[in-house]
mmCIF file of C-alpha atoms and ligand atoms in Angstrom:
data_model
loop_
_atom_site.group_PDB
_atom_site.id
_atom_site.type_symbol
_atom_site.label_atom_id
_atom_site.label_comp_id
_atom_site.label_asym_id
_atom_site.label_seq_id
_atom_site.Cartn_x
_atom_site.Cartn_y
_atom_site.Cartn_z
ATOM 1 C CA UNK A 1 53.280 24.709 158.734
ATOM 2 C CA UNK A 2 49.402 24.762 159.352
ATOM 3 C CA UNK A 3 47.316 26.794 157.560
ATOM 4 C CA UNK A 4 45.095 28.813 159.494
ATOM 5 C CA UNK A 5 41.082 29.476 157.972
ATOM 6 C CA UNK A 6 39.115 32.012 158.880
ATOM 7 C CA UNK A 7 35.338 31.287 158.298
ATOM 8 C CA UNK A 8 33.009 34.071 158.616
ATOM 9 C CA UNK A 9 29.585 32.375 158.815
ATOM 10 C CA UNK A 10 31.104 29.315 159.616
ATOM 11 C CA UNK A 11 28.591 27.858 162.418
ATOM 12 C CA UNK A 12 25.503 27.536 159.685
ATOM 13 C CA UNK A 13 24.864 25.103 157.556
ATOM 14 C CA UNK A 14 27.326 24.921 155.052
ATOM 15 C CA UNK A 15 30.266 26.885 157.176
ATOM 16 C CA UNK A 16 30.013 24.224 159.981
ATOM 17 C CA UNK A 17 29.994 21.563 157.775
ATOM 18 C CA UNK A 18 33.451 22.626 155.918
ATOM 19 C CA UNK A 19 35.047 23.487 159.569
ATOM 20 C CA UNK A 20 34.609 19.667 159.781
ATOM 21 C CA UNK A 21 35.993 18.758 156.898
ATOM 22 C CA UNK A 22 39.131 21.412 157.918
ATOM 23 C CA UNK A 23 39.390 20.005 161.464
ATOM 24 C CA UNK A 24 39.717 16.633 160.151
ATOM 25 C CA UNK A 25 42.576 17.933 158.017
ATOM 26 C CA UNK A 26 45.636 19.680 159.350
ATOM 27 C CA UNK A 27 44.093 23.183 159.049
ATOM 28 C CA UNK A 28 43.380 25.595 162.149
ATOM 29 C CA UNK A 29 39.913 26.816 161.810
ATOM 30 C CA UNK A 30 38.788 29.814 163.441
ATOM 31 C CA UNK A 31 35.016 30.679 163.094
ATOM 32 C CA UNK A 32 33.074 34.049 163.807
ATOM 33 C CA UNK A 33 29.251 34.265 163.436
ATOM 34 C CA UNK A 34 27.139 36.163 164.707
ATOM 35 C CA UNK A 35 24.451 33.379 165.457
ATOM 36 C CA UNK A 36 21.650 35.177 163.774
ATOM 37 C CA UNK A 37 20.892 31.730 162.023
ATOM 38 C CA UNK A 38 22.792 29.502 163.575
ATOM 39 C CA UNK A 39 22.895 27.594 166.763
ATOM 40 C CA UNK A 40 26.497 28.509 169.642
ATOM 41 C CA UNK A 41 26.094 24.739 170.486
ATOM 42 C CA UNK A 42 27.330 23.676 166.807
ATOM 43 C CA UNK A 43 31.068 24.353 168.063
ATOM 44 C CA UNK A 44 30.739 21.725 170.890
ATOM 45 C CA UNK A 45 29.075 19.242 168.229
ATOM 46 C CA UNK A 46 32.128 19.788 165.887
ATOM 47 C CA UNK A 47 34.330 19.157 168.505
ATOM 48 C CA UNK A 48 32.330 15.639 168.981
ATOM 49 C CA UNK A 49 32.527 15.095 165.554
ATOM 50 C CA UNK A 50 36.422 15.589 164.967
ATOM 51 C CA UNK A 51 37.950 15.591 168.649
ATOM 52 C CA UNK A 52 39.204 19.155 167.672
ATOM 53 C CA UNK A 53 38.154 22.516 169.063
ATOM 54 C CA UNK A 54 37.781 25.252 166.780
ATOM 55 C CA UNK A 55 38.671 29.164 167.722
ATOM 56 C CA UNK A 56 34.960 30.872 168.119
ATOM 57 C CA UNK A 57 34.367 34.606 167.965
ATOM 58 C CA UNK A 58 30.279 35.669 168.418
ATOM 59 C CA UNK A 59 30.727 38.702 166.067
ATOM 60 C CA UNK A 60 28.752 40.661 163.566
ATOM 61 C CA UNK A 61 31.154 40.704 160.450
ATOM 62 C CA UNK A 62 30.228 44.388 159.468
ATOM 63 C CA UNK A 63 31.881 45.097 162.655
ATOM 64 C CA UNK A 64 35.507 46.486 161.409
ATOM 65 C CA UNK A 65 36.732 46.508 165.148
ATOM 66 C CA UNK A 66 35.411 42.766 165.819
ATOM 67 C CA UNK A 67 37.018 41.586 162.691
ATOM 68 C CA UNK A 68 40.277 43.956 163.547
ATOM 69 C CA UNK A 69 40.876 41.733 166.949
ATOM 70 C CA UNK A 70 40.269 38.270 164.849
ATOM 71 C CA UNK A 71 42.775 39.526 162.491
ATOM 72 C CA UNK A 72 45.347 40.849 164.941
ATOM 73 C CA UNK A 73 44.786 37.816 167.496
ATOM 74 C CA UNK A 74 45.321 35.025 164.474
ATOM 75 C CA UNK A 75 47.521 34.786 161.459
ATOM 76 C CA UNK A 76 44.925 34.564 158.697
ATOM 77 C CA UNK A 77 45.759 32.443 155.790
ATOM 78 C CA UNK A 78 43.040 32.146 153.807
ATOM 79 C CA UNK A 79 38.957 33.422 154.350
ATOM 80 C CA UNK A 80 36.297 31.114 153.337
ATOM 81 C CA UNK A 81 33.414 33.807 153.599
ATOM 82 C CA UNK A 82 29.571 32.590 154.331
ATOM 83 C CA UNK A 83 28.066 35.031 156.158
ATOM 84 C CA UNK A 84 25.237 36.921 155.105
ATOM 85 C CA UNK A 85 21.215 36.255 154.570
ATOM 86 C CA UNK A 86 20.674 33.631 152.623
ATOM 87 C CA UNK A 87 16.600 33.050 152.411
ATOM 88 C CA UNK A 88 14.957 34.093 149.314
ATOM 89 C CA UNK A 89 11.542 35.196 150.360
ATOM 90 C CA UNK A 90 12.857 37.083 153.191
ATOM 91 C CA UNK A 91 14.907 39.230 150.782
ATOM 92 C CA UNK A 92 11.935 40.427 148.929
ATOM 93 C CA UNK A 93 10.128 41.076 151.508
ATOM 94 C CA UNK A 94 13.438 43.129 153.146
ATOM 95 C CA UNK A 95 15.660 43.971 150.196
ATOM 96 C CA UNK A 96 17.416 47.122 152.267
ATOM 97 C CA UNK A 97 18.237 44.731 155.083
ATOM 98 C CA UNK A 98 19.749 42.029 152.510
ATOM 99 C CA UNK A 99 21.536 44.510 150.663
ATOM 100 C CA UNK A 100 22.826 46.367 153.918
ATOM 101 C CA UNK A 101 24.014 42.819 155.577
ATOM 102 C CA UNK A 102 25.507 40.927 152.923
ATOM 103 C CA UNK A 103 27.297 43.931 150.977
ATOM 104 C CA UNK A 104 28.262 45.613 154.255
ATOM 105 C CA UNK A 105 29.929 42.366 155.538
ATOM 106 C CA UNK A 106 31.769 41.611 152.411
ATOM 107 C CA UNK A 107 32.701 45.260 152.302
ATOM 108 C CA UNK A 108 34.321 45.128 155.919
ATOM 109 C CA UNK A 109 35.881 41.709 155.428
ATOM 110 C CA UNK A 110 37.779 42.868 152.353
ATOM 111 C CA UNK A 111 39.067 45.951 153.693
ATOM 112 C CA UNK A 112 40.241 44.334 157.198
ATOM 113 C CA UNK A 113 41.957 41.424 155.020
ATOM 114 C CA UNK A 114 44.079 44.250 153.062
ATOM 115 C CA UNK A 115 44.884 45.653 156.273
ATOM 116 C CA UNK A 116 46.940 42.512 157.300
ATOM 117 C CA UNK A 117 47.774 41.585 153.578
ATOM 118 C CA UNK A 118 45.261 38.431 153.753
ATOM 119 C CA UNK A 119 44.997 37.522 149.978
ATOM 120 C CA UNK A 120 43.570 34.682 149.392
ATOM 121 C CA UNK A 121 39.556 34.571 149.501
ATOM 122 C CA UNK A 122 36.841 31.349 148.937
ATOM 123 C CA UNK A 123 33.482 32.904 148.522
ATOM 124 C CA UNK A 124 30.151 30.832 149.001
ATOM 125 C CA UNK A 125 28.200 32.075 145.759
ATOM 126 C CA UNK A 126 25.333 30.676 144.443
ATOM 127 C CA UNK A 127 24.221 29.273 140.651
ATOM 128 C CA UNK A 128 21.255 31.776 141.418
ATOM 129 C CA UNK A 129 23.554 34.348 139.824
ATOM 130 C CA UNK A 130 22.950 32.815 136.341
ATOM 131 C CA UNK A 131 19.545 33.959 136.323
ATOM 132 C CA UNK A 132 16.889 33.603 133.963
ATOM 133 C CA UNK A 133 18.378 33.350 130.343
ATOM 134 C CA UNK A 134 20.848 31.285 130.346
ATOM 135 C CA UNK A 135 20.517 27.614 129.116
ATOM 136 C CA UNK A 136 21.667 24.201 131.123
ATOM 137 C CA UNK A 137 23.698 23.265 132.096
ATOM 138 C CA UNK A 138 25.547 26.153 133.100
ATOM 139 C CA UNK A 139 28.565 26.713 132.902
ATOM 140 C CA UNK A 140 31.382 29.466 134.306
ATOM 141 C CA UNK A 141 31.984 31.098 130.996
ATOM 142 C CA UNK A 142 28.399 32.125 130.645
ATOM 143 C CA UNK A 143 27.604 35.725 131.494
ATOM 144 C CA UNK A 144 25.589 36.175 135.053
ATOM 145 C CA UNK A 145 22.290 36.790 134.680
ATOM 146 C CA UNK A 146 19.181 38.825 135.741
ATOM 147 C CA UNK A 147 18.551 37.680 139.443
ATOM 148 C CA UNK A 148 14.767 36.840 140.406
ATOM 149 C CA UNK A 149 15.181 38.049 143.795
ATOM 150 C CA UNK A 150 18.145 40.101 146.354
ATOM 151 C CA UNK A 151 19.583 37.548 147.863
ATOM 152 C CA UNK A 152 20.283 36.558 144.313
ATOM 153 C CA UNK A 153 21.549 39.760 143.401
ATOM 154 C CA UNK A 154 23.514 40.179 146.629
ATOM 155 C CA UNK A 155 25.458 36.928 145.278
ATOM 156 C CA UNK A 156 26.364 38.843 141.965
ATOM 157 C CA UNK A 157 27.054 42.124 142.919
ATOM 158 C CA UNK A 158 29.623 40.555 145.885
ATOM 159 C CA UNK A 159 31.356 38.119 142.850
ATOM 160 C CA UNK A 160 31.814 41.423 140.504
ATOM 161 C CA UNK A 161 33.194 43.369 143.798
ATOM 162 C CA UNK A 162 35.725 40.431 144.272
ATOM 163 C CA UNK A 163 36.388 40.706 140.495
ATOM 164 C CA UNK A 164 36.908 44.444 140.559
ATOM 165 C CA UNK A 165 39.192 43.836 143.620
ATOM 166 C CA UNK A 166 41.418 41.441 141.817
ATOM 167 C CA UNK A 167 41.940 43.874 139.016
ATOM 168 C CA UNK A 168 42.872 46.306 141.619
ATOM 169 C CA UNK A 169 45.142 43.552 142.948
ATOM 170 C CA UNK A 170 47.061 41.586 141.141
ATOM 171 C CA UNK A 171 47.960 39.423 144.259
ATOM 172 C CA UNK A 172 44.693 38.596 145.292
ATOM 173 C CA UNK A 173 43.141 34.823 145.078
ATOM 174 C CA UNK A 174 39.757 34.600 144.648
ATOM 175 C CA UNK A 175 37.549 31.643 143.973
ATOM 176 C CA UNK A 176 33.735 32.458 143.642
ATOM 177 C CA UNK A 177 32.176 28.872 144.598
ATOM 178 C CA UNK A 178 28.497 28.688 143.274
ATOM 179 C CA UNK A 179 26.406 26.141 144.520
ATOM 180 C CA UNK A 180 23.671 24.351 143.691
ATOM 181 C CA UNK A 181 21.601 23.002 146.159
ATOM 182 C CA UNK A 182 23.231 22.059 148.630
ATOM 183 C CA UNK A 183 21.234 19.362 151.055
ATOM 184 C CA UNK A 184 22.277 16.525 153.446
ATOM 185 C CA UNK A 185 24.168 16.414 156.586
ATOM 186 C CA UNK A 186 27.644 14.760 158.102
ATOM 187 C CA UNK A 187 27.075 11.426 159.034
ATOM 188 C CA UNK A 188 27.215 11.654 162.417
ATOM 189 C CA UNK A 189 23.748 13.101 162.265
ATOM 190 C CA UNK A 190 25.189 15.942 165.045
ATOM 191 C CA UNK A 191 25.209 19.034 162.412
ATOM 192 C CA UNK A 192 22.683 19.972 159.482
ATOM 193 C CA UNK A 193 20.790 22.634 158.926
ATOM 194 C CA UNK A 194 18.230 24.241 160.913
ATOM 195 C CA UNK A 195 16.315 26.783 159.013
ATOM 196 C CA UNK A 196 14.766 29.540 161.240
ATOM 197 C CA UNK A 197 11.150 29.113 160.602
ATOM 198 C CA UNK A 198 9.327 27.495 157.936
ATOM 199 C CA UNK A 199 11.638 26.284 155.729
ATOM 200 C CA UNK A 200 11.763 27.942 152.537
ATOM 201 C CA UNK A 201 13.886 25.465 150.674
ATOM 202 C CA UNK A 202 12.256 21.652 149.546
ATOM 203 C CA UNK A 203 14.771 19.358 151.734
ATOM 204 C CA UNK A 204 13.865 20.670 155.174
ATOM 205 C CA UNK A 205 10.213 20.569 154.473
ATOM 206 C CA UNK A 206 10.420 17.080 153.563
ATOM 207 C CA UNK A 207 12.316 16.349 156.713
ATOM 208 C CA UNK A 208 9.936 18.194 158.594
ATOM 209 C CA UNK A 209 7.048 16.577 157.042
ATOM 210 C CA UNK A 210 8.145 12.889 157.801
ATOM 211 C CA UNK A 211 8.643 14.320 161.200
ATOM 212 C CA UNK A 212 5.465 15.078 161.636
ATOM 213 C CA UNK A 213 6.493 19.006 162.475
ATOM 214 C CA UNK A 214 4.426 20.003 159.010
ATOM 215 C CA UNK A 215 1.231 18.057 157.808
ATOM 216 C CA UNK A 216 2.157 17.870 154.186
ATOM 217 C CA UNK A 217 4.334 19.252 151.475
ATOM 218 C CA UNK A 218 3.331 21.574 149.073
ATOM 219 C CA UNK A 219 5.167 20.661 145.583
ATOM 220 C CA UNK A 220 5.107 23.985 143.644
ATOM 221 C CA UNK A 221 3.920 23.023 140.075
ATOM 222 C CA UNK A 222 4.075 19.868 138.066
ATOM 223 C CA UNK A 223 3.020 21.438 135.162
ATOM 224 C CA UNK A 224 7.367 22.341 133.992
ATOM 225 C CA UNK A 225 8.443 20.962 131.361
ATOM 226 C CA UNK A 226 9.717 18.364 132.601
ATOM 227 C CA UNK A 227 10.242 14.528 132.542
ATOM 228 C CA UNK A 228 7.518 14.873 135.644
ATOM 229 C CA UNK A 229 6.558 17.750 135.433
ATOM 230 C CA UNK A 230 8.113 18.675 138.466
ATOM 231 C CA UNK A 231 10.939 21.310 138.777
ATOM 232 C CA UNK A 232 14.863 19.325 138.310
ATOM 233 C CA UNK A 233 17.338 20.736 140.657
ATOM 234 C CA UNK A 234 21.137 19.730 140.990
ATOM 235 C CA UNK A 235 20.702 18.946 144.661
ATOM 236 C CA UNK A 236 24.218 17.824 145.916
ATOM 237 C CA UNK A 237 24.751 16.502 149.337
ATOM 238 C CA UNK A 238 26.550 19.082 151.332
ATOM 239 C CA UNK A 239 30.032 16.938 152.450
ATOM 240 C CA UNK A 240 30.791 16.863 148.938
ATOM 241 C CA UNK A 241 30.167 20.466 148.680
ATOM 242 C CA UNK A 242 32.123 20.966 151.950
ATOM 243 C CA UNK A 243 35.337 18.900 150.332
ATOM 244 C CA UNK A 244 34.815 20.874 147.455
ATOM 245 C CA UNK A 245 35.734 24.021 149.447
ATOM 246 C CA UNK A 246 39.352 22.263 150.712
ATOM 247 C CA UNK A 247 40.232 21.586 147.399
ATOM 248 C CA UNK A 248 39.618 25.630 146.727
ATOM 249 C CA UNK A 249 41.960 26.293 149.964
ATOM 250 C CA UNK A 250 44.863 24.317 147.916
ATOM 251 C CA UNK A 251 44.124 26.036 144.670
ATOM 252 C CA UNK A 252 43.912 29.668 145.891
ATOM 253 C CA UNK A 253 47.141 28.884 147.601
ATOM 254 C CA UNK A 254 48.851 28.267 144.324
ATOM 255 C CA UNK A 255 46.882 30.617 142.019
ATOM 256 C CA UNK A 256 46.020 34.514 141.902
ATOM 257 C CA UNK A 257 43.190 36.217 139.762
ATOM 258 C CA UNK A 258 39.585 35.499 140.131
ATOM 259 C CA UNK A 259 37.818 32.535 139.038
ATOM 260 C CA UNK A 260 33.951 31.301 139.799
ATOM 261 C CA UNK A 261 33.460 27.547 140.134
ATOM 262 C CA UNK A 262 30.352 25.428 140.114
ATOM 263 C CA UNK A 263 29.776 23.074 142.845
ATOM 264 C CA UNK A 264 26.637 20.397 141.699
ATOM 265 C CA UNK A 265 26.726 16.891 140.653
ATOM 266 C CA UNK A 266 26.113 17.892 137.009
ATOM 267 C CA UNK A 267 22.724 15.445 137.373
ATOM 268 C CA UNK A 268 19.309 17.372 137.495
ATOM 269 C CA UNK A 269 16.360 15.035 140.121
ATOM 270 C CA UNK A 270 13.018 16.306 140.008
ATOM 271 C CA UNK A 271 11.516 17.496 143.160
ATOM 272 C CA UNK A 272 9.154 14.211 143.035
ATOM 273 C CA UNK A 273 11.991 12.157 142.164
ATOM 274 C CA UNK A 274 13.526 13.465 145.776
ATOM 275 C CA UNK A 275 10.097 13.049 147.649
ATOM 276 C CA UNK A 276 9.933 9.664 146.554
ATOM 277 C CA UNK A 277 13.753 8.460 147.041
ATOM 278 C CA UNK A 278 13.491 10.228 150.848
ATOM 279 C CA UNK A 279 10.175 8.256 151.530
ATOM 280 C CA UNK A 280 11.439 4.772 150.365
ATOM 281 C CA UNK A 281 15.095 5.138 151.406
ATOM 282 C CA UNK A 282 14.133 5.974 155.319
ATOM 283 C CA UNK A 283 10.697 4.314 155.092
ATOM 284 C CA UNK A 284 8.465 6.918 156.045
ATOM 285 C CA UNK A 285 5.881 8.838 154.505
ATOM 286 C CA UNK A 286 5.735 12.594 153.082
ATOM 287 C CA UNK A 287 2.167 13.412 152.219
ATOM 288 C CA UNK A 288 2.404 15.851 149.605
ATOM 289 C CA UNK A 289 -0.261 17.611 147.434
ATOM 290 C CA UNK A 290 -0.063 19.620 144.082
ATOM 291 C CA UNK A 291 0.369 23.515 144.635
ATOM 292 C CA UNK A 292 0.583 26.215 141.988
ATOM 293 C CA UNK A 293 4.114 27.286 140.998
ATOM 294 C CA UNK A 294 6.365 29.488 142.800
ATOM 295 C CA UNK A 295 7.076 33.207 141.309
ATOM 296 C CA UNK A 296 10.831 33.211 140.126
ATOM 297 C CA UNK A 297 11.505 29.388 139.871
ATOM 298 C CA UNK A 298 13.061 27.936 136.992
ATOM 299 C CA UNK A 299 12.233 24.806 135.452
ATOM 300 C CA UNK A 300 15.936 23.138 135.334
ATOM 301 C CA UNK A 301 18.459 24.443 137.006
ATOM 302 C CA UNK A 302 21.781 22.462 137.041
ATOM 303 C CA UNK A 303 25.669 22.111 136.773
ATOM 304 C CA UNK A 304 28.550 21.415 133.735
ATOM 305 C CA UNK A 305 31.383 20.393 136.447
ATOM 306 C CA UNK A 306 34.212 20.152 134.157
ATOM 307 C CA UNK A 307 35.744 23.230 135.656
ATOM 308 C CA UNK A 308 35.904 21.879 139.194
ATOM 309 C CA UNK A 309 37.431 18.063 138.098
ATOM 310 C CA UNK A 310 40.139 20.463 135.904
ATOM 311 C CA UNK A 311 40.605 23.308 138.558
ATOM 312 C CA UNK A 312 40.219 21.957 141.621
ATOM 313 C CA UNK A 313 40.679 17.779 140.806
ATOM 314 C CA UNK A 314 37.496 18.036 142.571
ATOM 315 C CA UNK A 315 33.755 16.072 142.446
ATOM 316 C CA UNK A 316 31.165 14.815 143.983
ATOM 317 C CA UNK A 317 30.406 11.273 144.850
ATOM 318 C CA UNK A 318 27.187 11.112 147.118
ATOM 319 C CA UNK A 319 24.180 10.034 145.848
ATOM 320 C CA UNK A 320 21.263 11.240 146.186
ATOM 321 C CA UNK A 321 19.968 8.430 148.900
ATOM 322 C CA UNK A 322 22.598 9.187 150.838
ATOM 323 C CA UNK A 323 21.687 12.914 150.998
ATOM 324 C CA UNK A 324 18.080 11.862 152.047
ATOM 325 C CA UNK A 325 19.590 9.113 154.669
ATOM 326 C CA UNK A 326 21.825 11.589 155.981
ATOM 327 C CA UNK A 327 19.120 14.782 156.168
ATOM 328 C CA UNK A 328 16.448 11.760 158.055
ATOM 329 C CA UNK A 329 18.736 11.111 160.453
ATOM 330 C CA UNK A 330 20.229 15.180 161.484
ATOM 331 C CA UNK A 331 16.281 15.998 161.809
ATOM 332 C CA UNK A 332 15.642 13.245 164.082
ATOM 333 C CA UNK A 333 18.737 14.144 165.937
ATOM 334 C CA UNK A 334 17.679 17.830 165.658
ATOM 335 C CA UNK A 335 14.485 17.084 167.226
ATOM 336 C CA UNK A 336 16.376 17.005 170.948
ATOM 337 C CA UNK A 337 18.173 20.261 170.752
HETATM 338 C C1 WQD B 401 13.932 23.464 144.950
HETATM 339 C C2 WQD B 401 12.745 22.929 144.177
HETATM 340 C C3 WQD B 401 10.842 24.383 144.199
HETATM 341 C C4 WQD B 401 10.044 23.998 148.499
HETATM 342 C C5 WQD B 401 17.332 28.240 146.321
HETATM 343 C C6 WQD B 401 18.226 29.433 146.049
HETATM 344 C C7 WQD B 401 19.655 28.966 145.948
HETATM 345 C C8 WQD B 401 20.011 28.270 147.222
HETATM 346 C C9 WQD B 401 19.144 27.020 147.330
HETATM 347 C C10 WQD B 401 20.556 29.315 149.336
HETATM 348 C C11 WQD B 401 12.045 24.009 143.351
HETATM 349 C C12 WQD B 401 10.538 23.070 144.907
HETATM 350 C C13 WQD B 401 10.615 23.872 147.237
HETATM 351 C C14 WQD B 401 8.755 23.489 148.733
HETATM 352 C C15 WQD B 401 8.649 22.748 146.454
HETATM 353 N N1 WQD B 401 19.775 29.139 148.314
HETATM 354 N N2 WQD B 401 9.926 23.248 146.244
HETATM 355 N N3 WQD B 401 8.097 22.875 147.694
HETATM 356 O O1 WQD B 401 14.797 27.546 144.751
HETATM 357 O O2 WQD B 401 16.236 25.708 143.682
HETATM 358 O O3 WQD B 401 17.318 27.387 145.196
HETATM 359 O O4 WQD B 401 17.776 27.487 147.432
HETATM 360 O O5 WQD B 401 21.632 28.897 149.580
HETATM 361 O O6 WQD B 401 20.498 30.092 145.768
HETATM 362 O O7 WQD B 401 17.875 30.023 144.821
HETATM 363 O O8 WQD B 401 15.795 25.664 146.145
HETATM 364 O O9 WQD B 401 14.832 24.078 147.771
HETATM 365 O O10 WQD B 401 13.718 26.349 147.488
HETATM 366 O O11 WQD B 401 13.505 24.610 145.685
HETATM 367 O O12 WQD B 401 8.024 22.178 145.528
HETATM 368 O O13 WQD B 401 8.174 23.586 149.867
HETATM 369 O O14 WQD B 401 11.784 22.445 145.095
HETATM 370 O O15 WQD B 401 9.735 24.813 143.413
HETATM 371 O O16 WQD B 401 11.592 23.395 142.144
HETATM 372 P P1 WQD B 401 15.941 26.595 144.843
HETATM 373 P P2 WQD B 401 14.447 25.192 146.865
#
């Protein structure tokens, strides 16, 4: 019998990118967004991509009636749950708004899955929620940490709601996925993602750069310490992140109890070491010049993945050229929407 998944969020970056993977596998996928970040047009290009339609509501997720009709017009299976704000800047400069969104959304999600005894929840969390203190590479036993900014916290308060649920709940499946940094795009160039804006995060600028959108990077410090100097991320190209997440579908269907997961490569590459892989992989140039650091970023920040290979008989296998080969090619593609 097909599973049917419900993906709140599920037209941005990473959501659209896992409805692939789904639709390419015999799951029914039924989106709602609310296409505050996200483009309508991404549910004809998925249908390109995997010659499968999936079920789209245009919904705001803290909207209990909304999600009452989704849940009453499909037989949920299992939630894999990405909406909310996501830009780190933005949620200093509107903490209220970040806290209001991505709590209220959870909040309304949860309480509409107990009302049709859904059980079995994926959540997109972030390695942001390990904060400041602890050392890498991190892993899932280590306590969460002091968050630099809201949309960080938003990430850890949600995980210790979905925690605090499953106590409550003994029947409840929850799998807390926390990624790294997620970059890339599906190889068909026709999805990737599209940050409102200037991009706040280093891939997109890059790709912008090359493009010729922005005149020059800005690397933020190369004064870490570091092998360059440079800050080391665990940048891991957003397919493998996106199979990660099916892998989660067939554990929560076998498991109950809440677990948290990291999703990275368990390799840190500096941000020059990126810069310099995108320019000679897709031979172009990013002009880049030395900027003072960023408040709140850390020097390393990167995965143990021994819990996913055990858990989930999951990991990733793209390398880091293909993430810049595959990002190149969605932002010249992205160029003629
Ligand atoms: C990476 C590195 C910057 C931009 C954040 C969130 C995380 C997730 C991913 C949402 C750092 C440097 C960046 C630029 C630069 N968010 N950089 N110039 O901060 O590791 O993680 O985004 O899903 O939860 O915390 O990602 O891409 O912003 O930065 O030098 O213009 O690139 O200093 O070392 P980050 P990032």
């Amino acid at each position: 019998m097909r599973q049917t998944i419900l993906l709140p969020g599920g037209a941005g970056f990473i959501g659209s990118h896992v409805a692939a993977e789904l639709l390419t596998r015999d799951y029914d996928v039924v989106i709602v967004d609310d296409l505050s970040n996200a483009r309508g047009d991404v549910i004809d290009r998925l249908e390109t991509i995997t010659g499968r339609r999936p079920v789209f509501y245009q919904a705001d997720m803290a909207d209990r009636a909304a999600l009452e009709r989704i849940f009453t017009e499909n037989t949920i299976d299992v939630v894999i749950h990405f909406a909310g704000f996501k830009a780190v800047g933005e949620s200093v400069q509107k903490p209220v708004a970040y806290y209001r969104n991505n709590l209220d959304t959870t909040l309304t999600l949860l309480e509409t899955m107990a009302a049709h005894s859904v059980k079995r929840l994926i959540f997109s969390s972030s390695a942001t929620v390990y904060g400041m203190e602890n050392p890498v590479p991190y892993t899932e036993d280590m306590p969460r940490g002091a968050c630099t900014n809201p949309y960080g916290w938003t990430k850890s308060m949600i995980e210790q709601i979905l925690s605090d649920a499953c106590v409550a709940d003994r029947s409840l499946s929850v799998v807390c996925l926390r990624y790294f940094n997620p970059v890339g795009a599906h190889e068909s160039g026709l999805i990737g993602e599209m940050p409102n804006g200037i991009p706040n995060n280093l891939m997109p600028y890059i790709t912008q750069v090359a493009v010729g959108i922005r005149k020059e990077l800005s690397v933020f410090g190369n004064d870490y310490p570091t092998p360059d100097g440079t800050g080391v991320r665990d940048f891991i190209h957003v397919v493998d992140l996106a199979r990660g997440h099916v892998a989660a579908i067939n554990y929560v269907n076998q498991h109950t109890g809440w677990e948290s997961i990291n999703l990275g490569t368990g390799r840190g590459t500096s941000v020059l070491e990126l810069v310099h892989t995108f320019a000679s992989v897709n031979g172009v140039e990013v002009p880049y010049r030395i900027a003072p650091r960023r408040s709140g970023d850390l020097a390393f920040c990167y995965a143990n993945v021994d819990k996913a290979q055990r858990l989930l008989g999951w990991c990733a296998e793209k390398t880091v050229a293909d993430m810049c080969r595959d990002s190149w090619r969605w932002q010249q593609y992205a160029e003629t929407l």
